[in-house]
Amino acid sequence: MEEKKQKSINDILPLDLIQRILLRIPVKHLGRLKCVSKLWHSLISDPDFAESHLHLSLASTHACIYKKNSTEAYLIHLEEAFNDKNYKVRELSFPFKKPPPSEFRLMGSCRGFVLLHQEPHFFVVWNPLTGFSKRVSYSWLDIVHRTKGRYFRFSGNAMLYGFGYDATLDDYLLVIAWKDSNCPLLDCFSLKTNSWINLDAAVPKPLSLMEWRSRGLFLNGSIHWFSYYLEKHHSDGLLVFDLKERSFSKISLPEQLEMRDAATFFILGGCLALCSQDYVGCKTHIWVMKEYKVHSSWTLYVIPCLEFEPLCLSNDRDVVAVIYRSLKFAKYNLREELLQRFRCPLFRLQTFNWTWCTVYTESLLPFPSNSKHKDKKKKKNAI
Amino acid sequence: MSGISDTERMITLKTVEGTLFDVKSSIAKDLKTVQAFIDDSDDDVTSPIPLPNVFTRELSRILDYLNNHHRFRSGIEKADEEMARYDAEFAKSMSHEELKALILAANYLNVKDLLEFLNQTVADVIQNKSVEFVRNFFGIENDYTPEEEEKLRNENEWAFNGVEQD
């Protein structure tokens, strides 16, 4: 009887149970678990599984890439850094064959991929977890040639930039608005087909005049930018570009948001969020749009310290952040309203700059490849 | 018996070994497989419901879990902490074999919350462990040749840093 019982216990758990367990394991361990057996390998390698893992967020890990120099970066796993006393920050090499000729920026992240951009030479899409990278080179001539007939003085300054994903085409897109003395040029680069798509028709007139390079954030199929007029201390709200419809719209800000200084814009727990400083009360105000595009869902959280820059939401209740003035990391528990400060070992911040840093959710999603082999060579020459 | 309301009706369950368990119908609702059986029956179910895949040890644990969770949920505010403590003890009290057996039983009986909790428990146990440990845990045969496995490990080298020793 005992023998019989043992046998039934050692029955392999049904596939769907194994899958449900694997969905609860952080992505970085899944690479190893591919080696368990061929069945596990095909389970974990399945792109649908990677999609489910990303969307269900049962075990999402947020990582922060912070540029150390032109060839190396720090990698910090934000959930672990604050819960594990022995956590060590890793150092990674950027996926360049040789150091880039000049400054490059971290342009954002989307579904586990980080985008690096060095104007005007190249883009690199990089998954720091798996090491996958894809490099696309381009030159100013490519841009200028496509504006043929139109007077366009290329000053090489991107006004807006964003990195996002179009689910209907399974394509990663870069959206860039170049500044021109006359009018902006709105461009879109498809990373799957390696080609530029002109989107001038979609440009809202007038396009908000951001005073500095504004990075976009990808959420729910759209790229979002925060529009802000430095001199007027005024914001028009959030500019939204729907990647599927290829059209712009706006999201208005909470009326109570005071804009004495520039607010910063980020995504927290899958929601759009803004933070502004209250220098009088020495507090940071964080506004979170709890329901996407529902104006009445803007909710205020008051953090009892200044210059608290959120990086991510961990465990649905802890806001992990960096504090500008002291260059320390901090964690704020929303339920208990408790703030804790940390120093991250082996990683002393000299300064904090969003162009040197990006936060992303780790994923095992494969990068789409262009099935049109015929046109590939042609397009490669054009680039 | 007069005066007994619908929620206090008792259902009898029979395990593989023939042991009988009397279960309140409010608890039986969480055993979705059992509830479906009751719903599908035209008459009131009076005889014991046989559970051909469930052993006494597992059913006993499942009922223990459900009874406690019902108690926590119907009680006062502080229950969250108590519930977390109970859950932690519950998970710790089982060997890996018992944990697996319980998952199979909870899956068969379709006890949603318990199953999620057990899946998370297993995920927490295996996530940091070596490939050999995971194979042993699930009783899985390695169907890779040594060469294939070597190649895989090299391809996924990034995943092999910082693994706990068995």
XYZ file of C-alpha atoms in Angstrom:
549
model
C 0.000 0.000 0.000
C 2.853 2.310 0.938
C 4.614 1.450 -2.334
C 1.508 2.331 -4.309
C 1.159 5.623 -2.476
C 4.775 6.578 -3.195
C 4.245 5.955 -6.869
C 1.303 8.301 -7.114
C 3.118 11.065 -5.262
C 6.020 10.877 -7.678
C 3.688 11.253 -10.610
C 4.884 14.217 -12.508
C 2.703 17.208 -11.800
C 0.480 18.028 -14.771
C 1.868 20.548 -17.244
C -0.499 23.344 -16.368
C 0.434 23.121 -12.698
C 4.122 23.272 -13.537
C 3.437 26.272 -15.716
C 1.532 28.001 -12.922
C 4.451 27.447 -10.591
C 6.925 28.745 -13.158
C 4.876 31.915 -13.612
C 5.669 32.673 -9.994
C 9.411 32.368 -10.405
C 11.409 35.508 -11.203
C 12.539 35.495 -14.818
C 16.227 35.483 -13.989
C 15.983 31.965 -12.541
C 14.026 30.601 -15.466
C 17.059 30.515 -17.743
C 18.604 27.924 -15.475
C 15.400 25.944 -15.156
C 15.348 25.476 -18.929
C 18.023 22.824 -18.309
C 15.779 20.661 -16.121
C 14.321 18.750 -19.043
C 13.271 19.173 -22.657
C 9.678 19.707 -21.595
C 10.652 22.499 -19.232
C 12.828 24.001 -21.929
C 9.971 24.218 -24.398
C 7.611 25.516 -21.689
C 9.933 28.337 -20.680
C 11.029 29.195 -24.229
C 7.480 29.576 -25.440
C 6.897 33.276 -26.254
C 3.322 32.996 -24.948
C 4.720 31.935 -21.597
C 7.036 34.974 -21.546
C 4.058 37.215 -22.363
C 1.967 35.711 -19.573
C 4.846 36.073 -17.165
C 5.172 39.757 -18.025
C 1.471 40.521 -17.856
C 0.515 38.541 -14.790
C 3.392 40.109 -12.846
C 3.297 37.407 -10.207
C 7.056 37.492 -9.900
C 8.164 40.621 -11.693
C 11.622 41.898 -10.977
C 12.562 45.494 -11.537
C 16.107 46.294 -12.382
C 17.885 49.582 -12.742
C 20.700 50.065 -15.203
C 22.899 52.977 -14.242
C 25.670 54.081 -16.567
C 29.064 53.959 -14.910
C 31.150 54.976 -17.903
C 31.076 54.532 -21.649
C 31.572 50.789 -21.478
C 30.101 49.655 -18.190
C 26.941 49.907 -16.189
C 25.719 49.048 -12.745
C 22.812 46.640 -12.541
C 20.673 46.856 -9.427
C 17.796 44.513 -8.740
C 15.493 46.875 -6.904
C 13.402 44.353 -4.956
C 16.438 42.462 -3.717
C 18.571 45.493 -2.959
C 16.345 46.529 -0.087
C 15.322 43.177 1.272
C 18.580 41.296 1.187
C 21.410 42.574 3.372
C 23.969 40.654 1.348
C 22.844 42.021 -1.964
C 25.680 42.992 -4.263
C 25.281 45.383 -7.134
C 26.503 43.837 -10.370
C 28.586 45.474 -13.024
C 27.767 44.773 -16.629
C 29.388 45.666 -19.887
C 27.351 47.544 -22.419
C 26.926 45.492 -25.575
C 29.371 47.514 -27.687
C 32.176 45.947 -29.665
C 34.246 49.070 -29.050
C 33.598 52.142 -26.893
C 31.231 54.572 -28.632
C 32.795 57.787 -29.983
C 30.798 60.101 -27.762
C 28.120 60.352 -25.107
C 25.228 57.991 -25.441
C 21.992 57.988 -23.514
C 19.697 55.401 -22.065
C 16.542 56.200 -23.887
C 14.052 54.107 -22.004
C 12.862 50.559 -21.736
C 10.063 48.399 -22.999
C 9.151 44.801 -22.086
C 12.552 43.919 -20.726
C 14.537 45.673 -23.470
C 16.622 48.764 -22.794
C 17.322 51.271 -25.555
C 20.636 53.040 -25.887
C 20.979 55.957 -28.255
C 23.965 57.835 -29.473
C 23.040 60.698 -31.726
C 23.380 60.550 -34.605
C 25.068 57.221 -34.986
C 23.237 54.277 -33.547
C 20.544 52.666 -31.483
C 21.125 49.529 -29.506
C 18.296 47.417 -28.156
C 19.587 45.377 -25.263
C 18.217 42.814 -22.853
C 20.648 43.059 -19.910
C 19.316 39.828 -18.437
C 20.040 37.548 -21.381
C 22.703 39.654 -23.071
C 20.752 39.866 -26.334
C 21.458 43.011 -28.299
C 20.710 44.465 -31.699
C 22.441 47.477 -33.112
C 21.076 49.779 -35.761
C 23.289 52.444 -37.244
C 21.973 55.495 -39.024
C 23.243 58.862 -40.108
C 21.920 62.385 -40.428
C 21.810 61.920 -44.164
C 19.212 59.200 -43.762
C 16.955 61.621 -41.961
C 17.571 64.579 -44.247
C 17.082 62.579 -47.451
C 13.647 61.596 -46.346
C 12.524 65.175 -45.896
C 13.132 65.759 -49.622
C 11.511 68.859 -50.986
C 10.883 70.296 -47.600
C 13.126 72.907 -46.099
C 14.548 71.305 -43.045
C 17.596 72.420 -41.155
C 18.784 69.518 -39.178
C 20.170 70.697 -35.879
C 20.516 67.225 -34.523
C 18.475 67.747 -31.410
C 15.795 65.278 -30.622
C 12.911 67.052 -28.966
C 11.000 64.016 -27.872
C 11.968 60.398 -27.929
C 10.272 57.219 -26.902
C 10.552 53.471 -27.182
C 7.481 51.283 -27.371
C 5.838 48.130 -28.683
C 3.074 47.693 -31.229
C 1.351 44.418 -30.326
C -0.614 44.231 -33.548
C 2.557 44.138 -35.631
C 4.817 42.536 -32.998
C 7.222 45.404 -33.606
C 9.310 47.639 -31.375
C 9.183 51.256 -32.421
C 11.261 54.323 -31.689
C 9.421 57.578 -31.942
C 11.544 60.709 -32.295
C 10.546 64.301 -32.872
C 13.431 66.315 -34.286
C 13.529 70.003 -33.680
C 13.671 72.314 -36.635
C 13.511 76.071 -36.966
C 10.263 75.756 -38.903
C 8.402 72.774 -37.602
C 9.122 69.456 -36.022
C 9.803 66.313 -37.968
C 8.178 63.298 -36.431
C 9.895 60.063 -37.181
C 9.352 56.495 -36.274
C 11.859 53.697 -36.620
C 10.721 50.111 -36.834
C 13.253 47.864 -35.140
C 11.815 44.782 -36.744
C 12.034 45.961 -40.345
C 14.981 48.329 -39.760
C 13.235 51.142 -41.566
C 12.104 54.687 -40.913
C 8.452 55.634 -41.150
C 7.475 59.265 -41.473
C 4.642 60.333 -39.226
C 4.358 64.031 -39.986
C 0.670 63.648 -40.652
C 0.130 62.704 -37.054
C 1.839 65.733 -35.527
C -0.538 67.760 -33.396
C -0.276 71.437 -34.165
C 1.394 73.005 -32.351
C 3.606 70.345 -30.821
C 4.395 71.261 -27.243
C 7.683 73.016 -26.872
C 9.551 70.960 -24.368
C 12.556 72.836 -23.157
C 14.743 69.867 -22.754
C 15.040 66.403 -24.215
C 11.963 64.661 -23.019
C 11.992 60.904 -22.673
C 8.774 59.041 -23.288
C 7.362 56.224 -21.228
C 5.622 53.216 -22.721
C 2.390 51.982 -21.175
C -0.723 50.249 -22.515
C 0.340 50.406 -26.140
C 1.161 54.112 -26.118
C 4.151 56.332 -25.508
C 3.594 59.178 -23.050
C 5.485 62.429 -22.638
C 5.144 65.081 -20.020
C 4.829 68.525 -21.534
C 6.207 71.400 -19.578
C 6.943 75.041 -20.365
C 9.899 75.968 -18.194
C 9.412 79.713 -18.388
C 5.683 79.667 -17.831
C 5.742 77.055 -15.049
C 2.887 75.459 -16.823
C 2.078 72.080 -18.216
C -0.321 71.091 -20.940
C -0.635 67.656 -19.470
C 0.616 64.408 -20.865
C 1.069 63.898 -24.569
C 0.087 60.400 -25.657
C 1.048 58.641 -28.888
C -0.900 55.474 -29.651
C 1.470 53.160 -31.503
C -1.267 51.149 -33.140
C -3.456 54.061 -34.300
C -0.427 56.307 -34.895
C -2.268 59.249 -33.408
C -1.786 61.742 -30.598
C -4.042 62.595 -27.689
C -3.721 64.297 -24.307
C -4.210 63.369 -20.696
C -4.873 66.254 -18.345
C -3.204 66.597 -14.971
C -4.888 66.861 -11.575
C -5.997 70.445 -10.948
C -4.415 70.504 -7.513
C -0.969 69.790 -8.917
C 1.174 72.841 -8.285
C 3.957 73.388 -10.718
C 6.477 75.622 -9.083
C 9.233 73.532 -10.490
C 9.402 70.841 -13.067
C 7.585 67.746 -12.017
C 9.047 64.389 -12.938
C 7.077 61.799 -14.746
C 7.324 58.018 -14.361
C 5.389 54.782 -14.247
C 4.589 53.246 -10.899
C 2.978 49.844 -10.547
C 1.678 49.975 -14.120
C 0.159 53.466 -13.643
C 1.159 56.909 -14.865
C 2.567 59.027 -12.057
C 3.994 62.464 -11.438
C 5.926 63.856 -8.576
C 6.424 67.452 -7.558
C 8.333 69.026 -4.737
C 6.859 70.929 -1.822
C 9.883 72.874 -0.612
C 7.866 74.668 2.043
C 6.532 71.539 3.738
C 9.676 69.537 2.806
C 7.630 66.852 1.189
C 7.318 65.127 -2.157
C 3.879 64.909 -3.686
C 3.244 61.886 -5.838
C 0.162 61.776 -8.034
C -0.801 58.383 -9.417
C -3.403 57.888 -12.134
C -4.847 54.684 -10.727
C -7.111 54.025 -13.676
C -5.647 54.675 -17.073
C -7.127 57.790 -18.722
C -9.683 58.264 -15.948
C -9.132 61.816 -14.716
C -10.923 61.327 -11.412
C -8.561 58.491 -10.500
C -5.557 60.789 -9.886
C -4.604 60.001 -6.288
C -2.170 61.935 -4.117
C 0.443 60.364 -1.868
C 2.559 62.623 0.317
C 6.068 61.397 1.089
C 7.687 62.938 4.162
C 10.940 63.919 2.493
C 12.163 66.054 -0.382
C 13.390 65.020 -3.796
C 12.133 61.482 -3.516
C 12.421 60.156 -7.091
C 10.456 56.931 -7.489
C 12.023 54.090 -9.424
C 9.447 51.330 -9.090
C 6.679 49.827 -7.000
C 7.625 46.631 -5.237
C 5.216 44.086 -3.724
C 2.256 46.380 -4.442
C 3.024 48.574 -1.480
C 6.643 49.716 -1.332
C 7.796 52.597 -3.489
C 11.497 52.205 -4.141
C 13.187 55.506 -4.879
C 16.344 57.521 -4.996
C 16.696 60.719 -2.991
C 18.381 63.390 -5.071
C 20.013 65.543 -2.467
C 21.550 62.833 -0.326
C 22.023 60.417 -3.262
C 20.703 57.594 -1.144
C 18.122 54.983 -1.945
C 14.861 54.854 -0.044
C 11.751 52.784 0.317
C 8.334 54.121 1.279
C 5.595 51.765 2.418
C 2.271 53.137 1.199
C 0.106 51.296 3.693
C 2.086 51.953 6.820
C 3.365 55.316 5.557
C 6.852 54.402 6.631
C 9.999 55.774 4.988
C 13.308 53.958 5.168
C 16.629 55.107 3.768
C 19.422 52.868 2.483
C 22.884 53.116 1.167
C 23.522 50.748 -1.700
C 26.867 48.995 -1.196
C 29.491 49.168 -3.946
C 27.556 51.828 -5.682
C 28.030 55.371 -4.627
C 26.113 57.789 -6.760
C 28.033 60.838 -7.848
C 24.983 62.439 -9.261
C 21.636 61.284 -10.508
C 20.665 61.820 -14.085
C 17.811 60.176 -15.926
C 19.762 59.993 -19.186
C 22.232 57.683 -17.470
C 19.696 55.424 -15.939
C 16.636 53.425 -16.779
C 14.367 51.108 -14.817
C 12.884 48.101 -16.529
C 11.043 44.861 -15.797
C 13.144 41.808 -16.580
C 11.749 39.530 -19.240
C 12.577 36.601 -21.484
C 10.601 37.853 -24.451
C 12.222 37.139 -27.782
C 12.995 40.037 -30.080
C 10.911 39.889 -33.269
C 12.853 39.132 -36.396
C 12.066 40.373 -39.816
C 10.723 37.516 -41.892
C 11.169 39.430 -45.106
C 14.666 38.240 -45.938
C 14.425 39.532 -49.473
C 14.127 43.154 -48.460
C 16.527 42.869 -45.573
C 19.669 43.394 -47.604
C 18.147 46.308 -49.447
C 17.172 48.023 -46.258
C 20.499 47.342 -44.632
C 22.209 49.309 -47.390
C 19.795 52.164 -46.969
C 20.737 52.379 -43.302
C -33.067 17.965 12.588
C -35.072 21.135 12.896
C -33.638 24.623 13.064
C -30.495 23.899 10.999
C -30.041 26.548 8.306
C -28.781 25.780 4.817
C -25.206 26.905 5.546
C -24.810 24.355 8.310
C -25.740 21.347 6.233
C -23.089 18.655 6.416
C -21.553 16.844 3.482
C -19.681 13.581 3.923
C -16.528 12.890 1.926
C -14.767 9.549 1.616
C -11.032 9.271 0.914
C -9.118 6.519 -0.886
C -8.503 4.724 2.407
C -12.212 4.808 3.185
C -12.024 7.439 5.927
C -15.134 9.590 6.239
C -15.009 13.350 6.804
C -18.035 15.442 7.723
C -17.706 18.862 6.164
C -19.904 21.948 6.529
C -21.451 22.854 3.204
C -19.963 26.345 3.474
C -16.489 24.763 3.511
C -17.435 22.292 0.784
C -18.109 25.261 -1.491
C -14.342 25.885 -1.595
C -13.818 22.348 -2.883
C -15.078 23.272 -6.329
C -14.934 19.714 -7.652
C -17.137 18.537 -4.788
C -19.471 21.498 -5.178
C -19.879 20.716 -8.879
C -20.796 17.151 -7.975
C -23.410 18.409 -5.517
C -24.797 20.893 -8.043
C -25.047 18.224 -10.695
C -26.985 15.838 -8.447
C -30.722 16.014 -8.852
C -31.479 15.067 -5.255
C -29.865 16.103 -2.015
C -26.609 14.257 -1.565
C -26.946 12.058 1.484
C -24.422 9.274 0.950
C -20.699 9.904 1.270
C -19.064 11.406 -1.836
C -16.105 9.236 -2.856
C -12.840 11.006 -3.726
C -10.828 8.360 -5.595
C -7.683 10.501 -5.920
C -7.492 11.975 -2.466
C -5.802 10.417 0.555
C -6.757 10.982 4.178
C -3.587 12.907 5.024
C -4.183 15.421 2.226
C -7.902 15.924 2.800
C -7.266 16.428 6.482
C -4.714 19.162 5.721
C -6.939 20.841 3.167
C -9.891 20.954 5.535
C -7.641 22.234 8.295
C -6.490 25.062 5.991
C -9.994 25.947 4.878
C -11.463 25.864 8.372
C -8.753 28.172 9.650
C -9.050 30.563 6.743
C -12.812 30.777 7.154
C -12.253 31.541 10.797
C -9.727 34.294 9.988
C -11.927 35.882 7.387
C -15.025 36.026 9.536
C -13.175 37.350 12.543
C -11.843 40.705 13.603
C -9.352 42.982 11.820
C -6.116 41.585 13.219
C -6.673 38.373 11.271
C -4.240 39.349 8.479
C -1.181 38.851 10.677
C -2.528 35.688 12.253
C -3.359 34.307 8.820
C 0.135 35.029 7.527
C 1.641 33.293 10.539
C -0.642 30.290 10.081
C 0.234 30.083 6.382
C 3.951 30.179 7.102
C 3.649 27.401 9.698
C 1.424 25.392 7.383
C 3.993 25.529 4.587
C 6.896 24.738 6.894
C 5.200 21.736 8.473
C 5.344 19.704 5.289
C 8.146 17.802 3.642
C 8.631 18.276 -0.085
C 6.856 14.989 -0.754
C 3.895 16.077 1.315
C 3.847 19.443 -0.413
C 3.663 17.828 -3.830
C 0.961 15.402 -2.720
C -1.040 18.291 -1.332
C -0.773 20.257 -4.570
C -2.079 17.276 -6.526
C -4.986 16.885 -4.109
C -5.775 20.624 -4.083
C -5.645 20.630 -7.866
C -8.007 17.651 -8.130
C -10.419 19.173 -5.642
C -9.993 22.583 -7.280
C -9.346 24.565 -4.101
C -8.284 27.810 -5.740
C -6.772 29.883 -2.910
C -4.914 26.980 -1.351
C -3.544 25.969 -4.741
C -2.222 29.504 -5.409
C -0.601 29.500 -1.999
C 0.996 26.089 -2.538
C 2.219 27.060 -6.002
C 3.852 30.140 -4.523
C 5.391 28.042 -1.764
C 6.929 25.652 -4.265
C 8.108 28.563 -6.423
C 9.823 30.067 -3.375
C 11.495 26.741 -2.569
C 12.856 25.985 -6.013
C 13.683 29.393 -7.452
C 17.205 29.623 -6.071
C 18.112 25.967 -6.303
C 20.211 24.006 -8.718
C 18.867 22.104 -11.697
C 19.558 18.759 -9.971
C 17.583 19.801 -6.928
C 14.588 20.780 -9.053
C 14.723 17.480 -10.932
C 14.734 15.556 -7.652
C 11.932 17.629 -6.253
C 9.594 16.930 -9.148
C 10.884 13.431 -9.835
C 11.848 14.427 -13.365
C 14.238 12.416 -15.481
C 16.957 14.317 -17.255
C 16.425 13.684 -20.957
C 19.396 15.745 -22.119
C 22.663 14.174 -23.162
C 25.730 15.553 -21.335
C 26.743 17.443 -24.484
C 23.305 18.992 -24.926
C 23.238 20.029 -21.302
C 26.710 21.579 -21.515
C 25.610 23.602 -24.532
C 22.456 24.776 -22.770
C 24.343 25.857 -19.701
C 26.707 27.900 -21.815
C 23.857 29.561 -23.681
C 22.173 30.461 -20.435
C 25.307 31.275 -18.496
C 23.761 34.467 -17.185
C 21.243 32.425 -15.207
C 23.782 30.361 -13.312
C 25.236 33.096 -11.133
C 24.344 33.143 -7.490
C 22.651 29.770 -7.175
C 22.200 28.317 -3.698
C 24.126 25.173 -2.922
C 21.926 22.148 -2.301
